[in-house]
Coordinates of C-alpha atoms in Angstrom, one line a residue:
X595 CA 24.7 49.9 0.9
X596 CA 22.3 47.1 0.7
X597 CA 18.5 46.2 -0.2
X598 CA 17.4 49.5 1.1
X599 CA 18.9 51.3 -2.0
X600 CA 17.0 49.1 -4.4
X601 CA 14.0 49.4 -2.7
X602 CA 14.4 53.0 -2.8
X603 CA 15.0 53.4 -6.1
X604 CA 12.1 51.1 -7.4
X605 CA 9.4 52.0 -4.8
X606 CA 9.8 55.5 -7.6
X607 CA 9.2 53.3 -10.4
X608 CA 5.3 53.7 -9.9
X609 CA 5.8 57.5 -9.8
X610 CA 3.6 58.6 -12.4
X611 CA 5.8 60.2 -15.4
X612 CA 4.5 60.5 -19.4
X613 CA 6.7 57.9 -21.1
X614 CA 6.9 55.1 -18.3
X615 CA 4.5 53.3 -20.2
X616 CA 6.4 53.3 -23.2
X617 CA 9.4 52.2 -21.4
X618 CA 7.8 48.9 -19.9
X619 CA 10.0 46.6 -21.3
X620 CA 13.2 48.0 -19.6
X621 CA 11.0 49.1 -16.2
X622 CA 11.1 45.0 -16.5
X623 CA 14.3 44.5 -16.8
X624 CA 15.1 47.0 -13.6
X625 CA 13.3 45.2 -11.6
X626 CA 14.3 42.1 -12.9
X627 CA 17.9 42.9 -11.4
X628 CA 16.8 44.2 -8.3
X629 CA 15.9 39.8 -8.3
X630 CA 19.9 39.3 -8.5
X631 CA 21.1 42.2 -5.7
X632 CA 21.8 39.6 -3.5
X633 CA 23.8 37.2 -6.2
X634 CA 27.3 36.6 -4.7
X635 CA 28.0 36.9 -8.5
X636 CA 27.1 40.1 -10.0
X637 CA 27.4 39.2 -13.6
X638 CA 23.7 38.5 -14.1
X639 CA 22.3 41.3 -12.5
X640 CA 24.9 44.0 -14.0
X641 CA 23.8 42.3 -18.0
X642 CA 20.1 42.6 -17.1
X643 CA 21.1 46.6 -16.1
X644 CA 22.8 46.5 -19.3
X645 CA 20.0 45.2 -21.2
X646 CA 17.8 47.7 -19.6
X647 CA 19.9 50.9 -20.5
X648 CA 20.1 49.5 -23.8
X649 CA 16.8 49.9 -24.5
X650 CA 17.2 53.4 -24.2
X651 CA 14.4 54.5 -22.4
X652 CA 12.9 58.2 -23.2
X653 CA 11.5 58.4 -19.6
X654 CA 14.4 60.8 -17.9
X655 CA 13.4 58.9 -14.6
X656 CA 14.1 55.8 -15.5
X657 CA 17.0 56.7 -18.0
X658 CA 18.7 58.0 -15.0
X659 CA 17.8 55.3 -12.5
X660 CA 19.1 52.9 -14.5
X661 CA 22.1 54.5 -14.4
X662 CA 22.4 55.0 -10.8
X663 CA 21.6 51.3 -10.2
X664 CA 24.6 50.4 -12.5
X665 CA 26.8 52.8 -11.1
X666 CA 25.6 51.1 -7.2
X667 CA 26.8 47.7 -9.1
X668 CA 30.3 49.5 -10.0
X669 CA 30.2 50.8 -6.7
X670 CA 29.6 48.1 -4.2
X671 CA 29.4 45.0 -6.0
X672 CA 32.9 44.6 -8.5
X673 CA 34.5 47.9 -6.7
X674 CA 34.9 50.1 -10.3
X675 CA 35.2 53.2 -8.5
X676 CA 35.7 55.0 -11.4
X677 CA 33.1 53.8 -13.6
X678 CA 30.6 54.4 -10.6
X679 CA 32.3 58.1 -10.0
X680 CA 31.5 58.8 -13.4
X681 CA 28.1 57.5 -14.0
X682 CA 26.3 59.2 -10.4
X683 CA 28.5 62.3 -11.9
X684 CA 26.3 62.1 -15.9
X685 CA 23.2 61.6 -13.6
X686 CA 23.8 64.7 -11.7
X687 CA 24.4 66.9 -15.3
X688 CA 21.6 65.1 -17.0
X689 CA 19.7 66.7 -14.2
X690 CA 20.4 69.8 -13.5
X691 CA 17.8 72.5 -12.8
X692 CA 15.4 69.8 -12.8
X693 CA 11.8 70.8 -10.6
X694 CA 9.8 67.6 -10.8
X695 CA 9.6 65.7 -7.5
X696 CA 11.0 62.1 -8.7
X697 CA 13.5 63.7 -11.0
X698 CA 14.7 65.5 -8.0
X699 CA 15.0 62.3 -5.9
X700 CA 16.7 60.3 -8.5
X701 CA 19.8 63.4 -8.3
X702 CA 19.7 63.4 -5.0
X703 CA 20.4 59.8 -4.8
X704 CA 23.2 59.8 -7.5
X705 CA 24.9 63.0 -5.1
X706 CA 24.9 60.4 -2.1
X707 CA 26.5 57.6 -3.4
X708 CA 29.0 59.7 -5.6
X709 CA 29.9 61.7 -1.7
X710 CA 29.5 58.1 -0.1
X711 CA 32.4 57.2 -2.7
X712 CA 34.4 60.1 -2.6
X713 CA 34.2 59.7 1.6
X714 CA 35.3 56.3 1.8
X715 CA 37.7 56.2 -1.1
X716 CA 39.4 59.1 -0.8
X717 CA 38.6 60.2 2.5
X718 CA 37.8 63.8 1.2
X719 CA 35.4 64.4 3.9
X720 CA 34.6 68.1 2.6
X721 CA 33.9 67.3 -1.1
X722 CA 32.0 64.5 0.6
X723 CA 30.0 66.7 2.7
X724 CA 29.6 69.5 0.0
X725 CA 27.4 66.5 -1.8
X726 CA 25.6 65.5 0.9
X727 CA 24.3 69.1 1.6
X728 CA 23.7 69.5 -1.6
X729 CA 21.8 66.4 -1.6
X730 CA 19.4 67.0 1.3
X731 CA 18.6 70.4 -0.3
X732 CA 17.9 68.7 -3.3
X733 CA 15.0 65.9 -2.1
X734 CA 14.9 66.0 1.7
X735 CA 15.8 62.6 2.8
X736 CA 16.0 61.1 6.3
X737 CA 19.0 58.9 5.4
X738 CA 20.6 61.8 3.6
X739 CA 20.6 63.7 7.1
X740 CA 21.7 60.5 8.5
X741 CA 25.1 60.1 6.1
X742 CA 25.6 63.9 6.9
X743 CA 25.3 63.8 10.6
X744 CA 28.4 61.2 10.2
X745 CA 30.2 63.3 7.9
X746 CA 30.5 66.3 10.0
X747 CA 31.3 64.3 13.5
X748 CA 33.9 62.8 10.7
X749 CA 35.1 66.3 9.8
X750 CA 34.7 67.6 13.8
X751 CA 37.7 65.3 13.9
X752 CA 40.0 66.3 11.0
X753 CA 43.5 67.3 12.1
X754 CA 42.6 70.9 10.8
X755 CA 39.5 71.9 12.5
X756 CA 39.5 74.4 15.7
X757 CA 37.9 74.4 18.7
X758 CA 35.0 76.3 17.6
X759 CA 34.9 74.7 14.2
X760 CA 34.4 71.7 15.7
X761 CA 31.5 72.5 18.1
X762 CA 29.6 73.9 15.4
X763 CA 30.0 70.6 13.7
X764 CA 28.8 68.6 16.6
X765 CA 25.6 71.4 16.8
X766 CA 24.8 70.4 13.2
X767 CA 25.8 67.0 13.4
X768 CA 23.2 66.7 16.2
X769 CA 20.7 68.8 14.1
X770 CA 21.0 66.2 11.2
X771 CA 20.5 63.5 13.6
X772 CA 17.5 64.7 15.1
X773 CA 16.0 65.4 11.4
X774 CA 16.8 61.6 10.5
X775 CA 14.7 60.7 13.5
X776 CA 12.1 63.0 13.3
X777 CA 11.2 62.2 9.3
X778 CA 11.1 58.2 9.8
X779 CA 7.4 58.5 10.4
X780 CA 7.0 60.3 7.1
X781 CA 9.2 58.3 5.1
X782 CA 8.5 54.8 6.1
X783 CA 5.7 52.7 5.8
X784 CA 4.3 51.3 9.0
X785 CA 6.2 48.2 9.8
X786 CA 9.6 46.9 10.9
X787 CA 11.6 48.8 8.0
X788 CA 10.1 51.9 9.8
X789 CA 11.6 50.7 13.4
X790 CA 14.7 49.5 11.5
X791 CA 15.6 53.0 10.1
X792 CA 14.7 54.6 13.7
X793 CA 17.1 52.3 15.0
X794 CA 19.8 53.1 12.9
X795 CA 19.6 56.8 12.8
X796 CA 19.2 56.5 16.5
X797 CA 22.2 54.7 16.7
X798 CA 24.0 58.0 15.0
X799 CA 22.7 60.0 17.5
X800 CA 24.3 58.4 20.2
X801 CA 27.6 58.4 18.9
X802 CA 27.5 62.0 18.1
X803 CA 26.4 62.8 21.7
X804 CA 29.4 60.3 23.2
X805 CA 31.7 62.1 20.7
X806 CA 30.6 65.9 21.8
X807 CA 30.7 64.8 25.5
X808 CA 27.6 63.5 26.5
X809 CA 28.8 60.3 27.1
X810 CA 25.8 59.3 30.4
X811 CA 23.1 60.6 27.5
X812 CA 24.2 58.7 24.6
X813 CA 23.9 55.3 27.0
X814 CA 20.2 55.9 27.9
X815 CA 19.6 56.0 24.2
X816 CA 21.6 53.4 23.4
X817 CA 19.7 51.2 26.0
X818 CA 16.5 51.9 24.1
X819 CA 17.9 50.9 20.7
X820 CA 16.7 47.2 19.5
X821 CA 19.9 45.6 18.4
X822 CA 18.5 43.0 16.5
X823 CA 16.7 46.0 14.5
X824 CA 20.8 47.4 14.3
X825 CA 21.5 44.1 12.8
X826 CA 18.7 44.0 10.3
X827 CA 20.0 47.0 8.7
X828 CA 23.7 45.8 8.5
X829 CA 24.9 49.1 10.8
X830 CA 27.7 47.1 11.6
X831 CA 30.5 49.3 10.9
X832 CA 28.3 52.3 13.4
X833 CA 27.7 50.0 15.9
X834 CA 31.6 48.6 15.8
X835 CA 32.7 52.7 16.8
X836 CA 30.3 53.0 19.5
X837 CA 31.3 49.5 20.9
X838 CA 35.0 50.4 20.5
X839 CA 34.2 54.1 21.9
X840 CA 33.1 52.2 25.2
X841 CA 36.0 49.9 25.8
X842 CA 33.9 46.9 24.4
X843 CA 36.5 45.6 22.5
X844 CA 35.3 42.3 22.0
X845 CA 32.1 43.0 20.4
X846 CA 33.4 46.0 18.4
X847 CA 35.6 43.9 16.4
X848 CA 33.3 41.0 15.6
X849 CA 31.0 43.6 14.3
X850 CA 33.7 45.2 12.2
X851 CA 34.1 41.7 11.0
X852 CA 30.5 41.2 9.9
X853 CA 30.4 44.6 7.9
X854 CA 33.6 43.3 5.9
X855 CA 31.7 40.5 5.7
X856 CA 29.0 42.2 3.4
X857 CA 31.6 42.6 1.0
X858 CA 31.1 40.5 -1.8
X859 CA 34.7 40.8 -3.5
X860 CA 38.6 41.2 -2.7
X861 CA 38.3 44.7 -4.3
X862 CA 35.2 46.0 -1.9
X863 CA 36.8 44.2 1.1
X864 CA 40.1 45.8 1.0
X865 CA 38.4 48.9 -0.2
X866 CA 36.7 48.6 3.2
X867 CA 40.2 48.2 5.1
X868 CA 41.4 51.3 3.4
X869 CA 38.3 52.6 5.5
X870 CA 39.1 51.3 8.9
X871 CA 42.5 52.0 8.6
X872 CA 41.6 56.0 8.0
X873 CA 38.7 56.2 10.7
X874 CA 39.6 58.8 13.4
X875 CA 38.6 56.5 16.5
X876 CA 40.4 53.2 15.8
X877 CA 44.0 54.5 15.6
X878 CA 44.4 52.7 18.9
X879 CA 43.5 49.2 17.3
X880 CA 45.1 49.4 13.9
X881 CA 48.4 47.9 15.7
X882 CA 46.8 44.8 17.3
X883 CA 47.4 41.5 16.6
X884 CA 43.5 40.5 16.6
X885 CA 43.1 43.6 14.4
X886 CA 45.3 41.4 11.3
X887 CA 42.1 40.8 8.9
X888 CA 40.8 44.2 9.5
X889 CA 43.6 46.1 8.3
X890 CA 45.6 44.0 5.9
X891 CA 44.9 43.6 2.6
X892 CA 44.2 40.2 0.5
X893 CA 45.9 39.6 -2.6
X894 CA 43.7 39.5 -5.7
X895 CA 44.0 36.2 -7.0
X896 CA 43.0 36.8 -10.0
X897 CA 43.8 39.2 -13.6
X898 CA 43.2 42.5 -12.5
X899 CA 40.3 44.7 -14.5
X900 CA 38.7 41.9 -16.1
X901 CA 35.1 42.6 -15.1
X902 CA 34.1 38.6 -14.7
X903 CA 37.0 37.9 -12.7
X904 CA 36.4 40.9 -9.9
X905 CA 34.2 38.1 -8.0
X906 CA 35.8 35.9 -6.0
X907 CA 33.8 33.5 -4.1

């Protein structure tokens, strides 16, 4: 996750709802903690959250965004897994059967982060994908189809899954893919963000047609990506599997290196291992010498669930 999220979630802040005027003074403080999202201490922009949702705002947009952006500080920022789980989880009740557009993006939003958690966390690729689904269904979203399309090339790999099974998961895993790409125009403004996202979703395509053996196809796509654009969007850890996919061992694990990188905390980092040590495709690597940081945890040095203390830089 990174500044992408946050400027999802307050690029809907200008949506037009009744009681957004009302709610100005906690709109403020939102966006006022967007300000601290790149803070390698979290503590001032999960109080100005705080302050926000304390102001109880009537607006069920913002009510609920709020919450989503605190639960994305849980999330990725101190690693409360829990907490996050069960905020995106409120979000989702508080909006069931909802039929306006931004109410609808705002759930769809909370379903993706609480499948991206249950994915990488628990590695319960099905609940996961269930979410997802659910999601795009919800608010079509090209970087929902994008989290999908990795989901089911992850499942296309489970122990459990046939044959057939799996081909069907590389057909729609392609499908999603090709969605991604084809929306970027409509859900991008002009500009490098717009090329960015191509880029990335791009990138997704060409593992999935390595991994369903169209390995000579995936590498003429590949040599039309723009890494620098791969880099701009932190798809480090994507860009690592492909690497590795293609013997370039080397550059695989520096980028696996910079993803852990972008987390801020002990907890997120070694919440990240967990993540490399479960992927399907490095089960060949986990054993290497060079692989040491990648896969073994740091101890906390500091008093476990005190929420000040998570950071540790």
């Amino acid at each position: 996750m990174n500044r992408l999220v946050w400027i999802s979630l307050l690029a809907c802040l200008a949506c037009p709802t009744a009681a957004v005027a009302d709610d100005a003074a906690a709109r403020a403080k939102l966006e006022e903690a967007f300000q601290h999202w790149d803070d390698k201490n979290p503590r001032r922009l999960l109080e100005l959250i705080e302050e926000a949702e304390a102001l109880q705002p009537t607006d069920p947009f913002l009510y609920n965004q709020i919450l989503v952006s605190k639960a994305s500080v849980f999330h990725v920022k101190t690693g409360e897994l829990k907490e996050a789980e069960q905020l995106y989880s409120e979000v989702i009740r508080n909006l069931a059967g909802v039929e306006e557009l931004p109410l609808r993006q705002i759930k769809a939003e909370a379903m993706v982060r609480k499948g991206n958690l249950i994915y990488s966390e628990r590695d319960d690729v099905k609940t996961a994908m269930q979410l997802f689904i659910a999601a795009h269904q919800t608010f079509t979203q090209s970087t929902t189809a994008d989290v999908a399309s990795q989901l089911s090339m992850r499942l296309a790999f489970s122990d459990d899954t046939g044959p057939t099974k799996q081909q069907q998961l590389f057909e729609q895993a392609l499908k999603l893919a090709n969605e991604a790409i084809a929306s970027v125009d409509d859900q991008f403004v002009e500009g490098e963000t717009r090329e960015e996202q191509r880029a990335k979703f791009q990138l997704q395509k060409v593992l999935v047609l390595h991994l369903s053996g169209l390995p000579e196809d995936a590498a003429e796509l590949y040599a039309t990506i723009n890494a620098e654009r791969l880099a701009a969007q932190m798809c480090w850890y994507q860009h690592a599997v492909y690497k590795l996919l293609t013997d370039d061992f080397t550059n695989g694990t520096d980028m696996l290196r910079q993803w852990l990188q972008t987390r801020d905390t002990i907890k997120t980092r070694n919440q990240a291992r967990k993540f490399i040590r479960n992927e399907p495709h490095f089960k060949a690597y986990l054993e290497r010498p060079e692989w040491a940081d990648l896969v073994t945890d740091e101890v906390h040095r500091n008093r476990p669930g005190v929420r000040a203390e998570v950071h540790d830089a």
